[in-house]
Amino acid sequence: MRKSVWPGVAALGVLMFSVPAFADSLGEQRIRYQAVKTAWDTNDMAEVERLMPMLKEYPLYPYLEYRELTQDMSLLTSNQVNAFTATHPNLPSAASLKNKFISELAKRNDWQGLVSFSTTVPKPVGAKCDYYYANWQTGNRQVALDGAKSVWLSGNSLPANCDKLFDVWEQTGGLTPERVLERISLALKSGNTSMVSYLAKRLPPQYQTISNGLIDLQKNPASVVTFAQINPTDFTRQATISAFSAYARKSPDAARASLSSVARAQKMNDSERQQLKDAIAWQYMGDATTEQAAWRDDAIQETDSVTLRERRVRLALGNADDRDLDRWLTRLPAEAQQKEEWQYWRAILLEKGGNKAAADAILEKITQGRGFYPMVAAQHLGKPYVMLINAADKPDYTINNQAEVQRVSELLYWQLEGQARTEWLNLVDSQPPARKAQLARYALEQGWADLSVLATINGKLWDHLEERFPLAWLSEFDEFTQNKNITKSYAMAIARQESAWNPQARSPVGATGLMQLMPATASHTVKQSGITDYSNTGQLVNPRKNIEIGTAYLDSVYNQFGQNRILASAAYNAGPSRVNRWLSNSGGRLDAVAFVETIPFAETRGYVKNVLAFDIFYQNFLKGQTPADVLTPSEKSMRY
């Protein structure tokens, strides 16, 4: 829905040397802005100095100031930084400039200047270390030592500039072996095995047995049986529990055989011993023998883990065993039993037991919510799902005059979407709930689809459905769902779930753009579908090309799985091979809702539920599409 506006670069080249003395219009300001950036890039500083005063009224002038200030950090003064942050207190780069200047002062070894400049503890870890070290150098030693301890206690790697702070802490006796063990504990909880091994090597010789044992644990979880023989302490018990979980994942039967001796050697209490049992019980959820299943169920009856108990409920559901389902639903904690999914299945069991009135009462209550289960409950009752839509007040004119909003608008014009999102989130985060709702509405009206969604997420505006589900890139979805079996609403639901309408979205594994395409998937789809004009993965951030390829791939998995959105959505998220395996495991025992609820991956389970619900929302908002039931007749009647 956001317009793609490409500045007229050729025109700028002609005009940049003949701009009038003062630019009144936004268009003229943009020409000057491009001109000054070009001059900067070509190191024409005389032209930069000539143009800068003419841009003071342009919304992005603060960004030019920031560039000017950071051009040569060695020349920057605290007065310049303070003046900039005082003039632009709400500019995201104001905080960035402060932190950069702290690093610069540290680089200059100007410790007195640093503590004078930074009167409060900065947020970034690296800047914190510089701040505390400056306090050490200027005589505020207790502040420095207390700060060193607070920074040290992290399960993650820390910046290199923290080393000098830790050195003085160690020299004063603060960085004791116990402190090293504390951090190892945090690294174990974070699963940071490389950090555990690194820290273990820092332990002194008298800790060699623990040190060697920890290093062995990271290489071979089975060594936990030997490690457990070390004299028990709170630390060794925690390390043993953490390693035992890895051992159970690798060899559950062997772990079970060693459980009693490990727990006894480490003098574990009942709660700690239960954690070992839980680790094994998780591994006995698949093809467990009768004896393993009995052991597992005995263990789960004693656990405090709600997640593990819910996993057991899903196992009963996946086995289509109503008696077992009833038993384990009852064994959920009271609060967990009130979740929509478990209320739904309680209603189904009541209905099967002949108590339709009680079942209908529960289902009716579920329909008052929003999302997958309220929609499923309405369909089960044979009634339409009623969407409750909260509407924000129409944005007042003051929003348009806010400096932050004007900067967002210009950043989007220049296709600096990442900076625009940072500006927008910084603004929304500072506003009260009612104003957040107005900002969401304003973004919707401007065609800033992802920013509308971002505001609703930040403000938890879950019933502001129009702002949560903008009709973005409609013409592209119209065009690229033509002659395909997928509907426009379904394709849009996938895109909304994948990227929240951020065309620049990129996942940690490389999925890119509106429909979060993996490069290999995109290349394969292009070849299979005969799509032209695609040559590199950089094109995946182009909304039009991303939608063209994404809808082609979605249509292919939709057809591969018999035009079933449950299976196609799961395949889009987790891959077709996994879906085929899940279908093989369920063996036609399950109805549609049970299959969705028993998808093994929590992410994929939530993904499928969201997409099906989002499809209904988009059917409602798209002209010409009357919302149907959340499950199509074929999806509902199929056995999975």
mmCIF file of C-alpha atoms in Angstrom, residues 7-271:
data_model
loop_
_atom_site.group_PDB
_atom_site.id
_atom_site.type_symbol
_atom_site.label_atom_id
_atom_site.label_comp_id
_atom_site.label_asym_id
_atom_site.label_seq_id
_atom_site.Cartn_x
_atom_site.Cartn_y
_atom_site.Cartn_z
ATOM 1 C CA PRO A 7 13.391 10.552 -6.724
ATOM 2 C CA GLY A 8 14.232 11.931 -10.123
ATOM 3 C CA VAL A 9 17.971 11.457 -9.930
ATOM 4 C CA ALA A 10 18.598 12.758 -13.412
ATOM 5 C CA ALA A 11 16.682 15.951 -12.688
ATOM 6 C CA LEU A 12 18.603 16.395 -9.472
ATOM 7 C CA GLY A 13 21.866 16.240 -11.377
ATOM 8 C CA VAL A 14 20.734 19.142 -13.543
ATOM 9 C CA LEU A 15 19.302 21.237 -10.732
ATOM 10 C CA MET A 16 21.767 20.746 -7.890
ATOM 11 C CA PHE A 17 24.067 23.503 -9.122
ATOM 12 C CA SER A 18 21.332 25.983 -9.910
ATOM 13 C CA VAL A 19 18.979 25.904 -6.929
ATOM 14 C CA PRO A 20 17.447 29.213 -5.915
ATOM 15 C CA ALA A 21 18.731 31.058 -2.845
ATOM 16 C CA PHE A 22 15.851 29.879 -0.661
ATOM 17 C CA ALA A 23 13.700 26.781 -1.050
ATOM 18 C CA ASP A 24 10.105 27.215 0.070
ATOM 19 C CA SER A 25 8.475 24.090 -1.271
ATOM 20 C CA LEU A 26 9.006 20.547 -0.059
ATOM 21 C CA GLY A 27 10.073 19.582 -3.558
ATOM 22 C CA GLU A 28 12.798 22.215 -3.585
ATOM 23 C CA GLN A 29 13.963 21.130 -0.141
ATOM 24 C CA ARG A 30 14.255 17.574 -1.384
ATOM 25 C CA ILE A 31 16.359 18.717 -4.305
ATOM 26 C CA ARG A 32 18.672 20.536 -1.914
ATOM 27 C CA TYR A 33 18.803 17.524 0.399
ATOM 28 C CA GLN A 34 19.894 15.265 -2.451
ATOM 29 C CA ALA A 35 22.377 17.875 -3.571
ATOM 30 C CA VAL A 36 24.025 18.200 -0.181
ATOM 31 C CA LYS A 37 24.235 14.396 0.203
ATOM 32 C CA THR A 38 25.854 14.133 -3.229
ATOM 33 C CA ALA A 39 28.306 16.890 -2.339
ATOM 34 C CA TRP A 40 29.165 15.104 0.884
ATOM 35 C CA ASP A 41 29.679 11.795 -0.893
ATOM 36 C CA THR A 42 32.055 13.439 -3.370
ATOM 37 C CA ASN A 43 33.842 15.352 -0.582
ATOM 38 C CA ASP A 44 32.752 18.722 -1.972
ATOM 39 C CA MET A 45 32.660 20.348 1.450
ATOM 40 C CA ALA A 46 32.414 23.859 0.071
ATOM 41 C CA GLU A 47 29.101 22.924 -1.526
ATOM 42 C CA VAL A 48 27.987 21.246 1.706
ATOM 43 C CA GLU A 49 28.697 24.441 3.651
ATOM 44 C CA ARG A 50 26.817 26.497 1.066
ATOM 45 C CA LEU A 51 23.706 24.302 1.072
ATOM 46 C CA MET A 52 23.373 23.357 4.732
ATOM 47 C CA PRO A 53 22.001 26.717 5.972
ATOM 48 C CA MET A 54 19.269 26.541 3.328
ATOM 49 C CA LEU A 55 17.943 23.231 4.720
ATOM 50 C CA LYS A 56 17.264 24.202 8.319
ATOM 51 C CA GLU A 57 13.510 23.948 7.805
ATOM 52 C CA TYR A 58 13.680 20.546 6.100
ATOM 53 C CA PRO A 59 12.467 17.676 8.340
ATOM 54 C CA LEU A 60 15.644 15.644 7.804
ATOM 55 C CA TYR A 61 17.997 18.517 8.640
ATOM 56 C CA PRO A 62 18.840 16.866 12.015
ATOM 57 C CA TYR A 63 20.185 13.870 10.102
ATOM 58 C CA LEU A 64 22.503 16.182 8.178
ATOM 59 C CA GLU A 65 23.607 17.754 11.452
ATOM 60 C CA TYR A 66 24.302 14.303 12.829
ATOM 61 C CA ARG A 67 26.390 13.440 9.805
ATOM 62 C CA GLU A 68 28.296 16.699 10.161
ATOM 63 C CA LEU A 69 29.000 16.062 13.848
ATOM 64 C CA THR A 70 30.139 12.477 13.331
ATOM 65 C CA GLN A 71 32.214 13.198 10.238
ATOM 66 C CA ASP A 72 35.339 13.449 12.405
ATOM 67 C CA MET A 73 34.674 12.289 15.957
ATOM 68 C CA SER A 74 38.130 13.389 17.084
ATOM 69 C CA LEU A 75 37.053 17.022 16.728
ATOM 70 C CA LEU A 76 33.726 16.639 18.535
ATOM 71 C CA THR A 77 33.173 18.456 21.834
ATOM 72 C CA SER A 78 30.770 17.772 24.678
ATOM 73 C CA ASN A 79 29.169 21.180 24.117
ATOM 74 C CA GLN A 80 28.331 20.224 20.529
ATOM 75 C CA VAL A 81 26.807 16.907 21.613
ATOM 76 C CA ASN A 82 24.806 18.496 24.418
ATOM 77 C CA ALA A 83 23.533 21.217 22.106
ATOM 78 C CA PHE A 84 22.439 18.635 19.536
ATOM 79 C CA THR A 85 20.647 16.409 22.052
ATOM 80 C CA ALA A 86 18.989 19.429 23.680
ATOM 81 C CA THR A 87 17.711 20.640 20.317
ATOM 82 C CA HIS A 88 16.566 17.170 19.201
ATOM 83 C CA PRO A 89 15.689 15.282 22.411
ATOM 84 C CA ASN A 90 13.310 12.881 20.627
ATOM 85 C CA LEU A 91 15.607 12.054 17.730
ATOM 86 C CA PRO A 92 16.753 8.405 17.871
ATOM 87 C CA SER A 93 20.236 9.370 16.723
ATOM 88 C CA ALA A 94 20.575 11.751 19.685
ATOM 89 C CA ALA A 95 21.065 8.777 22.012
ATOM 90 C CA SER A 96 23.347 7.193 19.420
ATOM 91 C CA LEU A 97 25.491 10.321 19.330
ATOM 92 C CA LYS A 98 25.811 10.305 23.119
ATOM 93 C CA ASN A 99 27.025 6.716 23.141
ATOM 94 C CA LYS A 100 29.420 7.305 20.258
ATOM 95 C CA PHE A 101 30.864 10.293 22.070
ATOM 96 C CA ILE A 102 31.375 8.231 25.234
ATOM 97 C CA SER A 103 33.381 5.768 23.141
ATOM 98 C CA GLU A 104 35.324 8.644 21.609
ATOM 99 C CA LEU A 105 36.192 10.092 25.028
ATOM 100 C CA ALA A 106 37.374 6.643 26.119
ATOM 101 C CA LYS A 107 39.495 6.428 22.982
ATOM 102 C CA ARG A 108 41.047 9.788 23.945
ATOM 103 C CA ASN A 109 41.582 8.515 27.513
ATOM 104 C CA ASP A 110 39.696 11.613 28.621
ATOM 105 C CA TRP A 111 38.219 9.945 31.701
ATOM 106 C CA GLN A 112 37.395 13.146 33.540
ATOM 107 C CA GLY A 113 35.668 14.470 30.458
ATOM 108 C CA LEU A 114 33.689 11.228 30.197
ATOM 109 C CA VAL A 115 32.332 11.304 33.754
ATOM 110 C CA SER A 116 31.551 14.992 33.399
ATOM 111 C CA PHE A 117 29.680 14.355 30.143
ATOM 112 C CA SER A 118 27.805 11.202 31.150
ATOM 113 C CA THR A 119 26.123 11.970 34.469
ATOM 114 C CA THR A 120 24.057 8.772 34.342
ATOM 115 C CA VAL A 121 24.888 5.183 33.434
ATOM 116 C CA PRO A 122 24.496 4.684 29.656
ATOM 117 C CA LYS A 123 22.425 1.767 28.356
ATOM 118 C CA PRO A 124 24.687 0.016 25.795
ATOM 119 C CA VAL A 125 27.021 -2.474 27.459
ATOM 120 C CA GLY A 126 30.144 -1.133 25.765
ATOM 121 C CA ALA A 127 29.365 2.427 26.850
ATOM 122 C CA LYS A 128 28.670 1.164 30.372
ATOM 123 C CA CYS A 129 32.126 -0.369 30.560
ATOM 124 C CA ASP A 130 33.730 2.885 29.404
ATOM 125 C CA TYR A 131 31.648 4.801 31.954
ATOM 126 C CA TYR A 132 32.585 2.565 34.869
ATOM 127 C CA TYR A 133 36.253 2.483 33.874
ATOM 128 C CA ALA A 134 36.240 6.286 33.714
ATOM 129 C CA ASN A 135 34.892 6.297 37.266
ATOM 130 C CA TRP A 136 37.790 4.057 38.285
ATOM 131 C CA GLN A 137 40.303 6.391 36.682
ATOM 132 C CA THR A 138 38.800 9.460 38.358
ATOM 133 C CA GLY A 139 38.697 8.043 41.862
ATOM 134 C CA ASN A 140 35.091 6.815 42.052
ATOM 135 C CA ARG A 141 36.348 3.293 42.610
ATOM 136 C CA GLN A 142 33.371 1.779 44.395
ATOM 137 C CA VAL A 143 31.075 2.911 41.582
ATOM 138 C CA ALA A 144 33.461 1.272 39.115
ATOM 139 C CA LEU A 145 33.728 -2.008 41.025
ATOM 140 C CA ASP A 146 29.976 -2.298 41.591
ATOM 141 C CA GLY A 147 29.464 -1.565 37.900
ATOM 142 C CA ALA A 148 31.992 -4.190 36.861
ATOM 143 C CA LYS A 149 30.089 -6.823 38.815
ATOM 144 C CA SER A 150 26.732 -5.843 37.269
ATOM 145 C CA VAL A 151 28.154 -5.952 33.732
ATOM 146 C CA TRP A 152 30.024 -9.199 34.350
ATOM 147 C CA LEU A 153 26.895 -11.109 35.314
ATOM 148 C CA SER A 154 25.781 -11.941 31.780
ATOM 149 C CA GLY A 155 25.410 -15.215 29.945
ATOM 150 C CA ASN A 156 26.391 -13.534 26.686
ATOM 151 C CA SER A 157 29.701 -12.385 25.237
ATOM 152 C CA LEU A 158 30.719 -8.867 26.228
ATOM 153 C CA PRO A 159 32.505 -6.154 24.202
ATOM 154 C CA ALA A 160 36.294 -6.144 24.224
ATOM 155 C CA ASN A 161 36.432 -2.688 25.787
ATOM 156 C CA CYS A 162 35.031 -4.227 28.996
ATOM 157 C CA ASP A 163 38.282 -6.162 29.508
ATOM 158 C CA LYS A 164 40.169 -3.268 31.095
ATOM 159 C CA LEU A 165 37.334 -2.775 33.588
ATOM 160 C CA PHE A 166 37.383 -6.457 34.494
ATOM 161 C CA ASP A 167 41.177 -6.327 34.815
ATOM 162 C CA VAL A 168 41.071 -3.690 37.566
ATOM 163 C CA TRP A 169 38.167 -5.515 39.211
ATOM 164 C CA GLU A 170 40.246 -8.690 39.247
ATOM 165 C CA GLN A 171 43.311 -6.849 40.562
ATOM 166 C CA THR A 172 41.307 -5.624 43.549
ATOM 167 C CA GLY A 173 40.088 -9.142 44.320
ATOM 168 C CA GLY A 174 36.579 -8.693 42.982
ATOM 169 C CA LEU A 175 36.718 -11.166 40.120
ATOM 170 C CA THR A 176 36.835 -14.275 42.273
ATOM 171 C CA PRO A 177 36.359 -17.874 41.115
ATOM 172 C CA GLU A 178 32.854 -17.681 42.576
ATOM 173 C CA ARG A 179 32.077 -14.784 40.250
ATOM 174 C CA VAL A 180 33.355 -16.843 37.309
ATOM 175 C CA LEU A 181 31.089 -19.705 38.366
ATOM 176 C CA GLU A 182 28.128 -17.305 38.597
ATOM 177 C CA ARG A 183 28.681 -16.240 35.015
ATOM 178 C CA ILE A 184 29.123 -19.840 33.893
ATOM 179 C CA SER A 185 25.709 -20.527 35.438
ATOM 180 C CA LEU A 186 24.184 -17.719 33.378
ATOM 181 C CA ALA A 187 25.913 -19.000 30.234
ATOM 182 C CA LEU A 188 24.521 -22.492 30.908
ATOM 183 C CA LYS A 189 21.005 -21.066 31.201
ATOM 184 C CA SER A 190 21.520 -19.189 27.915
ATOM 185 C CA GLY A 191 22.842 -22.306 26.182
ATOM 186 C CA ASN A 192 26.073 -20.459 25.413
ATOM 187 C CA THR A 193 28.369 -23.488 25.337
ATOM 188 C CA SER A 194 31.371 -21.639 23.888
ATOM 189 C CA MET A 195 31.157 -19.108 26.714
ATOM 190 C CA VAL A 196 31.035 -21.930 29.271
ATOM 191 C CA SER A 197 34.236 -23.437 27.870
ATOM 192 C CA TYR A 198 35.950 -20.029 27.712
ATOM 193 C CA LEU A 199 35.053 -19.148 31.300
ATOM 194 C CA ALA A 200 35.984 -22.602 32.598
ATOM 195 C CA LYS A 201 39.547 -21.969 31.438
ATOM 196 C CA ARG A 202 39.643 -18.820 33.604
ATOM 197 C CA LEU A 203 39.193 -20.824 36.773
ATOM 198 C CA PRO A 204 42.337 -21.152 38.954
ATOM 199 C CA PRO A 205 44.224 -24.466 39.369
ATOM 200 C CA GLN A 206 42.360 -25.480 42.531
ATOM 201 C CA TYR A 207 39.182 -25.562 40.401
ATOM 202 C CA GLN A 208 40.781 -27.769 37.749
ATOM 203 C CA THR A 209 38.414 -30.694 38.346
ATOM 204 C CA ILE A 210 35.344 -28.476 37.804
ATOM 205 C CA SER A 211 37.029 -26.685 34.906
ATOM 206 C CA ASN A 212 37.912 -29.901 33.079
ATOM 207 C CA GLY A 213 34.482 -31.333 33.840
ATOM 208 C CA LEU A 214 32.687 -28.307 32.390
ATOM 209 C CA ILE A 215 34.767 -28.430 29.224
ATOM 210 C CA ASP A 216 34.031 -32.151 28.865
ATOM 211 C CA LEU A 217 30.284 -31.526 29.325
ATOM 212 C CA GLN A 218 30.204 -29.178 26.340
ATOM 213 C CA LYS A 219 31.846 -31.857 24.179
ATOM 214 C CA ASN A 220 30.079 -34.935 25.527
ATOM 215 C CA PRO A 221 26.850 -34.657 27.568
ATOM 216 C CA ALA A 222 27.260 -38.275 28.737
ATOM 217 C CA SER A 223 30.146 -37.105 30.909
ATOM 218 C CA VAL A 224 27.524 -35.667 33.251
ATOM 219 C CA VAL A 225 27.590 -39.031 35.043
ATOM 220 C CA THR A 226 31.256 -38.435 35.899
ATOM 221 C CA PHE A 227 30.794 -34.711 36.547
ATOM 222 C CA ALA A 228 28.076 -35.491 39.101
ATOM 223 C CA GLN A 229 30.686 -37.150 41.318
ATOM 224 C CA ILE A 230 32.287 -33.763 42.037
ATOM 225 C CA ASN A 231 31.662 -32.501 45.557
ATOM 226 C CA PRO A 232 28.099 -31.057 45.375
ATOM 227 C CA THR A 233 27.456 -27.337 45.545
ATOM 228 C CA ASP A 234 24.640 -25.147 44.248
ATOM 229 C CA PHE A 235 26.766 -24.510 41.166
ATOM 230 C CA THR A 236 27.566 -28.172 40.427
ATOM 231 C CA ARG A 237 23.901 -29.109 40.848
ATOM 232 C CA GLN A 238 22.805 -26.459 38.345
ATOM 233 C CA ALA A 239 25.530 -27.479 35.882
ATOM 234 C CA THR A 240 24.523 -31.120 36.296
ATOM 235 C CA ILE A 241 20.837 -30.383 35.634
ATOM 236 C CA SER A 242 21.703 -28.367 32.527
ATOM 237 C CA ALA A 243 24.018 -31.060 31.145
ATOM 238 C CA PHE A 244 21.595 -33.841 32.042
ATOM 239 C CA SER A 245 18.971 -32.253 29.767
ATOM 240 C CA ALA A 246 21.386 -32.467 26.844
ATOM 241 C CA TYR A 247 22.209 -36.073 27.811
ATOM 242 C CA ALA A 248 18.505 -36.964 27.893
ATOM 243 C CA ARG A 249 17.961 -35.493 24.427
ATOM 244 C CA LYS A 250 20.778 -37.631 23.066
ATOM 245 C CA SER A 251 20.257 -40.865 25.041
ATOM 246 C CA PRO A 252 17.049 -40.837 27.100
ATOM 247 C CA ASP A 253 17.264 -44.460 28.227
ATOM 248 C CA ALA A 254 20.873 -44.111 29.363
ATOM 249 C CA ALA A 255 20.041 -40.864 31.120
ATOM 250 C CA ARG A 256 17.152 -42.539 32.889
ATOM 251 C CA ALA A 257 19.401 -45.378 34.049
ATOM 252 C CA SER A 258 21.811 -42.864 35.576
ATOM 253 C CA LEU A 259 19.184 -40.548 37.076
ATOM 254 C CA SER A 260 19.186 -41.935 40.615
ATOM 255 C CA SER A 261 22.958 -42.078 40.947
ATOM 256 C CA VAL A 262 23.391 -38.572 39.509
ATOM 257 C CA ALA A 263 20.734 -37.097 41.790
ATOM 258 C CA ARG A 264 22.106 -38.924 44.820
ATOM 259 C CA ALA A 265 25.721 -37.908 44.154
ATOM 260 C CA GLN A 266 24.715 -34.253 43.872
ATOM 261 C CA LYS A 267 22.399 -34.450 46.916
ATOM 262 C CA MET A 268 19.486 -33.070 44.879
ATOM 263 C CA ASN A 269 16.189 -32.166 46.500
ATOM 264 C CA ASP A 270 12.831 -33.322 45.119
ATOM 265 C CA SER A 271 12.447 -30.287 42.849
#
